[in-house]
Short mmCIF file of C-alpha atoms in Angstrom, two decimals:
data_model
loop_
_atom_site.label_atom_id
_atom_site.label_comp_id
_atom_site.label_asym_id
_atom_site.label_seq_id
_atom_site.Cartn_x
_atom_site.Cartn_y
_atom_site.Cartn_z
CA MET R 1 6.29 26.18 -13.84
CA THR R 2 4.11 23.08 -13.99
CA VAL R 3 1.40 21.29 -12.06
CA ILE R 4 2.23 18.20 -10.05
CA SER R 5 -0.22 16.22 -7.98
CA THR R 6 0.31 13.32 -5.59
CA LEU R 7 -2.63 11.40 -4.12
CA ILE R 8 -2.05 8.80 -1.39
CA THR R 9 -4.83 6.42 -0.38
CA ARG R 10 -5.20 2.95 1.10
CA VAL R 11 -5.02 1.57 -2.45
CA GLY R 12 -1.73 3.23 -3.38
CA THR R 13 0.13 6.37 -4.34
CA VAL R 14 -0.27 8.22 -7.64
CA HIS R 15 1.87 11.01 -9.14
CA ALA R 16 0.53 13.07 -12.06
CA THR R 17 2.13 15.99 -13.92
CA ASP R 18 1.96 17.94 -17.14
CA SER R 19 5.07 18.10 -19.34
CA LEU R 20 5.31 21.70 -20.53
CA ILE R 21 8.64 23.49 -20.07
CA THR R 22 8.95 27.16 -21.00
CA ILE R 23 11.62 29.84 -21.12
CA LEU R 24 10.73 33.24 -19.67
CA LYS R 25 11.91 35.89 -22.15
CA SER R 26 13.00 39.46 -21.47
CA ASP R 27 9.63 40.77 -22.70
CA GLY R 28 7.87 38.78 -19.97
CA GLN R 29 6.46 36.22 -22.41
CA ARG R 30 7.11 32.48 -22.32
CA ASP R 31 8.39 30.33 -25.16
CA PRO R 32 7.62 26.59 -24.91
CA ILE R 33 10.59 24.28 -25.40
CA GLU R 34 9.14 20.92 -24.29
CA TRP R 35 5.66 19.34 -24.52
CA GLN R 36 6.24 15.61 -24.08
CA ARG R 37 9.00 14.65 -21.66
CA THR R 38 8.07 13.28 -18.24
CA LYS R 39 8.62 14.98 -14.87
CA ILE R 40 8.26 11.74 -12.87
CA VAL R 41 11.09 9.40 -11.79
CA PRO R 42 10.49 5.99 -10.16
CA VAL R 43 12.46 5.29 -6.97
CA ARG R 44 12.05 1.55 -6.73
CA ALA R 45 14.40 1.19 -3.75
CA TRP R 46 11.68 2.83 -1.62
CA ARG R 47 8.55 1.77 -3.55
CA GLY R 48 8.25 5.41 -4.48
CA ALA R 49 8.68 8.12 -7.06
CA MET R 50 9.78 11.74 -7.47
CA SER R 51 8.01 14.44 -9.47
CA TYR R 52 9.22 18.01 -9.81
CA TYR R 53 8.12 21.57 -10.56
CA GLY R 54 10.00 24.83 -11.05
CA LEU R 55 13.58 24.70 -12.35
CA ALA R 56 13.57 22.19 -15.21
CA GLN R 57 16.62 22.66 -17.40
CA ILE R 58 19.43 24.90 -18.59
CA GLU R 59 20.43 24.06 -22.14
CA GLY R 60 23.76 22.28 -22.27
CA CYS R 61 24.19 22.54 -18.51
CA TRP R 62 21.42 21.09 -16.36
CA SER R 63 18.36 18.85 -16.55
CA THR R 64 16.34 18.30 -13.39
CA LEU R 65 14.89 15.08 -14.86
CA ASP R 66 18.33 13.64 -15.64
CA TRP R 67 19.67 14.73 -12.25
CA LEU R 68 16.77 13.07 -10.39
CA ARG R 69 17.24 9.88 -12.39
CA GLU R 70 20.88 9.80 -11.34
CA GLN R 71 19.94 10.37 -7.69
CA ALA R 72 17.36 7.57 -7.84
CA THR R 73 20.13 5.08 -8.61
CA LYS R 74 21.67 5.93 -5.21
CA ALA R 75 18.47 5.64 -3.17
CA SER R 76 19.18 2.12 -1.94
CA THR R 77 22.37 3.27 -0.22
CA PHE R 78 20.37 5.19 2.41
CA ALA R 79 19.03 3.56 5.57
CA THR R 80 15.64 5.29 5.33
CA ALA R 81 13.59 7.15 2.75
CA GLY R 82 13.87 10.23 4.96
CA ARG R 83 17.65 10.19 4.85
CA PHE R 84 17.48 9.98 1.07
CA ALA R 85 15.10 12.97 0.99
CA TYR R 86 17.34 15.12 3.18
CA ALA R 87 20.38 14.09 1.13
CA LEU R 88 18.55 15.30 -2.00
CA ALA R 89 18.01 18.68 -0.34
CA ASP R 90 21.69 18.90 0.63
CA ALA R 91 22.79 17.97 -2.88
CA LEU R 92 20.56 20.63 -4.44
CA ASN R 93 22.01 23.24 -2.09
CA ARG R 94 25.41 22.42 -3.60
CA GLU R 95 24.21 22.16 -7.22
CA ILE R 96 21.88 25.13 -7.68
CA PRO R 97 24.22 27.98 -6.59
CA ALA R 98 26.74 26.81 -9.20
CA LEU R 99 24.26 27.01 -12.08
CA PRO R 100 24.42 29.99 -14.49
CA ILE R 101 21.05 31.50 -13.50
CA ARG R 102 20.62 35.29 -13.35
CA ARG R 103 17.19 35.72 -11.77
CA GLU R 104 17.00 34.40 -8.23
CA ALA R 105 13.40 33.22 -8.66
CA ASP R 106 14.49 31.02 -11.59
CA LYS R 107 16.40 28.88 -9.07
CA GLY R 108 13.15 27.83 -7.44
CA ILE R 109 12.52 24.09 -7.39
CA GLY R 110 10.17 21.67 -5.71
CA ILE R 111 10.06 17.87 -5.55
CA HIS R 112 7.43 15.42 -4.31
CA PHE R 113 9.15 12.24 -3.14
CA SER R 114 6.77 9.47 -2.11
CA ALA R 115 7.88 6.26 -0.43
CA TYR R 116 6.70 3.19 1.45
CA GLU R 117 8.62 1.93 4.47
CA TRP R 118 8.19 -1.30 6.45
CA ILE R 119 7.28 -0.28 10.01
CA ASN R 120 5.88 -2.65 12.64
CA GLY R 121 4.61 -5.07 10.02
CA TYR R 122 3.04 -2.50 7.66
CA TRP R 123 4.05 -0.78 4.44
CA ILE R 124 3.41 2.81 5.48
CA PRO R 125 3.48 5.71 2.98
CA GLU R 126 5.21 9.06 3.40
CA LEU R 127 5.43 12.15 1.21
CA PHE R 128 8.52 14.35 1.41
CA HIS R 129 8.36 17.86 -0.05
CA ILE R 130 11.81 19.08 -1.04
CA SER R 131 11.84 22.76 -2.01
CA ASN R 132 13.46 26.18 -1.70
CA TRP R 133 10.30 28.23 -2.41
CA SER R 134 9.32 30.58 0.42
CA ASP R 135 5.55 30.22 -0.14
CA PRO R 136 2.96 28.97 -2.68
CA THR R 137 3.09 32.21 -4.71
CA TYR R 138 6.42 30.96 -6.07
CA THR R 139 7.86 34.47 -6.27
CA GLY R 140 10.63 34.20 -3.68
CA LEU R 141 13.08 31.71 -2.23
CA ARG R 142 13.86 30.76 1.35
CA PRO R 143 17.13 32.28 2.58
CA THR R 144 17.98 28.90 4.12
CA GLY R 145 17.94 27.21 0.70
CA VAL R 146 16.44 23.85 -0.18
CA GLY R 147 14.88 21.94 2.69
CA ALA R 148 12.93 18.71 3.09
CA SER R 149 9.82 18.01 5.15
CA ALA R 150 7.87 14.84 5.86
CA ASP R 151 4.39 16.11 5.01
CA MET R 152 2.18 13.16 5.95
CA SER R 153 3.61 12.49 9.42
CA GLY R 154 3.91 16.27 9.79
CA ALA R 155 0.18 16.62 9.22
CA VAL R 156 -0.45 14.01 11.91
CA SER R 157 1.80 15.95 14.31
CA ASN R 158 -0.30 19.06 13.76
CA HIS R 159 -3.38 17.19 14.97
CA PHE R 160 -1.63 15.25 17.75
CA PRO R 161 1.15 17.43 19.21
CA ASP R 162 2.09 14.72 21.72
CA LEU R 163 3.42 12.62 18.80
CA VAL R 164 5.88 15.27 17.58
CA ASN R 165 8.97 13.58 18.98
CA ASN R 166 7.90 9.97 18.35
CA GLU R 167 8.62 9.12 14.71
CA GLU R 168 7.31 5.56 14.87
CA ALA R 169 4.05 6.64 16.52
CA LYS R 170 3.54 9.33 13.85
CA ARG R 171 4.02 6.82 11.06
CA LEU R 172 1.62 4.35 12.68
CA ALA R 173 -0.92 7.17 13.04
CA VAL R 174 -0.57 7.79 9.29
CA HIS R 175 -1.20 4.10 8.67
CA GLN R 176 -4.32 4.15 10.83
CA ALA R 177 -5.65 7.24 9.04
CA ILE R 178 -5.03 5.68 5.61
CA GLN R 179 -6.73 2.44 6.59
CA ALA R 180 -9.71 4.43 7.91
CA GLY R 181 -10.19 5.91 4.45
CA VAL R 182 -8.35 9.26 4.75
CA TRP R 183 -6.86 10.53 1.51
CA PHE R 184 -3.72 12.67 1.48
CA GLN R 185 -3.51 14.95 -1.57
CA TYR R 186 -0.62 17.27 -2.36
CA ASN R 187 -0.28 19.63 -5.29
CA ASN R 188 2.21 22.29 -6.27
CA GLY R 189 2.98 24.54 -9.22
CA ASP R 190 -0.33 26.36 -9.53
CA PRO R 191 -2.40 25.49 -6.43
CA ARG R 192 -5.10 28.13 -6.95
CA LEU R 193 -6.09 26.74 -10.33
CA PHE R 194 -5.50 23.13 -9.36
CA ASN R 195 -7.45 23.23 -6.08
CA SER R 196 -10.56 24.51 -7.83
CA ALA R 197 -10.44 21.64 -10.32
CA ALA R 198 -9.52 19.03 -7.72
CA LYS R 199 -12.35 20.00 -5.37
CA ALA R 200 -14.92 19.89 -8.17
CA ILE R 201 -13.75 16.46 -9.31
CA LEU R 202 -13.61 15.07 -5.77
CA ASP R 203 -17.12 16.38 -5.07
CA MET R 204 -18.40 14.64 -8.21
CA PHE R 205 -16.54 11.48 -7.18
CA LYS R 206 -18.26 11.53 -3.78
CA GLU R 207 -21.65 12.20 -5.37
CA LEU R 208 -21.28 9.14 -7.61
CA GLU R 209 -20.33 7.14 -4.55
CA SER R 210 -23.38 8.37 -2.62
CA ARG R 211 -25.62 7.28 -5.52
CA GLY R 212 -24.07 3.83 -5.45
CA ILE R 213 -22.90 4.02 -9.07
CA LEU R 214 -19.17 4.65 -8.57
CA CYS R 215 -16.82 2.14 -10.15
CA ASP R 216 -14.41 0.34 -7.84
CA ALA R 217 -12.66 2.92 -5.62
CA THR R 218 -10.36 0.18 -4.32
CA ASN R 219 -8.85 -0.20 -7.78
CA ILE R 220 -5.51 1.60 -8.33
CA GLU R 221 -6.68 2.51 -11.85
CA THR R 222 -9.60 4.49 -10.40
CA ILE R 223 -7.23 6.41 -8.11
CA ARG R 224 -4.82 7.01 -11.00
CA ALA R 225 -7.58 8.44 -13.18
CA LEU R 226 -8.84 10.63 -10.35
CA THR R 227 -5.34 12.06 -9.78
CA THR R 228 -4.76 12.97 -13.42
CA GLN R 229 -8.14 14.63 -14.02
CA PRO R 230 -7.38 17.96 -12.28
CA VAL R 231 -4.02 18.23 -14.07
CA GLU R 232 -5.78 17.68 -17.39
CA MET R 233 -8.42 20.27 -16.49
CA VAL R 234 -5.84 22.96 -15.66
CA SER R 235 -3.96 22.16 -18.87
CA ASN R 236 -7.15 22.37 -20.95
CA ILE R 237 -8.24 25.65 -19.33
CA GLN R 238 -4.86 27.24 -20.04
CA HIS R 239 -4.91 25.90 -23.60
CA GLY R 240 -8.36 27.34 -24.25
CA PHE R 241 -8.16 30.66 -22.44
CA CYS R 242 -4.57 31.82 -21.88
CA ALA R 243 -3.10 34.45 -24.18
CA ASP R 244 -0.29 33.42 -26.52
CA ARG R 245 3.07 32.77 -24.83
CA THR R 246 1.64 32.87 -21.29
CA ARG R 247 0.89 29.19 -20.63
CA VAL R 248 2.81 27.43 -17.88
CA VAL R 249 0.85 24.14 -17.84
CA GLY R 250 0.29 21.85 -20.80
CA GLY R 251 1.60 19.13 -23.04
CA ARG R 252 1.35 15.40 -22.43
CA ILE R 253 -0.04 14.33 -19.05
CA HIS R 254 2.11 11.78 -17.24
CA ASP R 255 1.10 9.46 -14.41
CA LEU R 256 2.66 6.82 -12.19
CA ALA R 257 0.79 4.69 -9.65
CA ILE R 258 2.45 2.57 -6.97
CA THR R 259 0.78 0.05 -4.66
CA PRO R 260 2.03 -0.67 -1.12
CA ASP R 261 3.21 -4.05 -2.48
CA GLY R 262 5.57 -2.21 -4.82
CA GLU R 263 3.70 -2.73 -8.10
CA TYR R 264 4.04 0.12 -10.62
CA PHE R 265 1.39 1.15 -13.17
CA SER R 266 1.38 3.98 -15.74
CA THR R 267 -0.63 4.92 -18.82
CA SER R 268 2.18 7.19 -20.01
CA GLY R 269 5.09 4.75 -19.89
CA ASP R 270 6.53 6.09 -16.66
CA ALA R 271 6.67 2.71 -14.89
CA ALA R 272 9.54 1.59 -17.13
#
């Protein structure tokens, strides 16, 4: 598995992930096979990025990172970011069944795809979750296969049911929420561990702000650092306290920040 986090604010969007990839052995233990390689792919055609968790690679046969990089080169051929997201889901439904995977749960995959689209004079963010997991326990798959959902505008629909069938109104509502200071945070891979860390860090962040000693929260670097901190905490906790061959989070932490203007920043080289 892994931990991926995406934070979307007025300042920009940040993806953060660990880099550990393991193989689950027949004795139930995990052998690490990768500690450094990224799990984030820029999608410059949509001022966005993709990060993934779950199925990572099959030696000599499949690499999720390489596959996503190939798909990113096609992103500009789609009329909207949403169409690209749903095309990714369709492509995975063709690819995954053909892979030589014995255990059904090992076919589980999830992708965060963030994007900015020009709507009514604004660059408005969206986060698409592309996955075949049935629930956040990550123990079973949906019988319908890989699907895609627009999570930010979907969240707005939950609060304002009258907007459900008006895509433009939903996106403008997202823009208004972002400009009002709402933060949208999404995490997958190990939400129970991650949420504990993220809440603690966010609470400390707010306390510093209330004391008037917080560094510039309108700086994309501040948002980038805030997004990576919970991933680092989960990695450090597993490093310090997990039994041998049981870790699922670790290795180098990767990050990628994107502003609404389409500028890319990374401390891990992922903006290249």
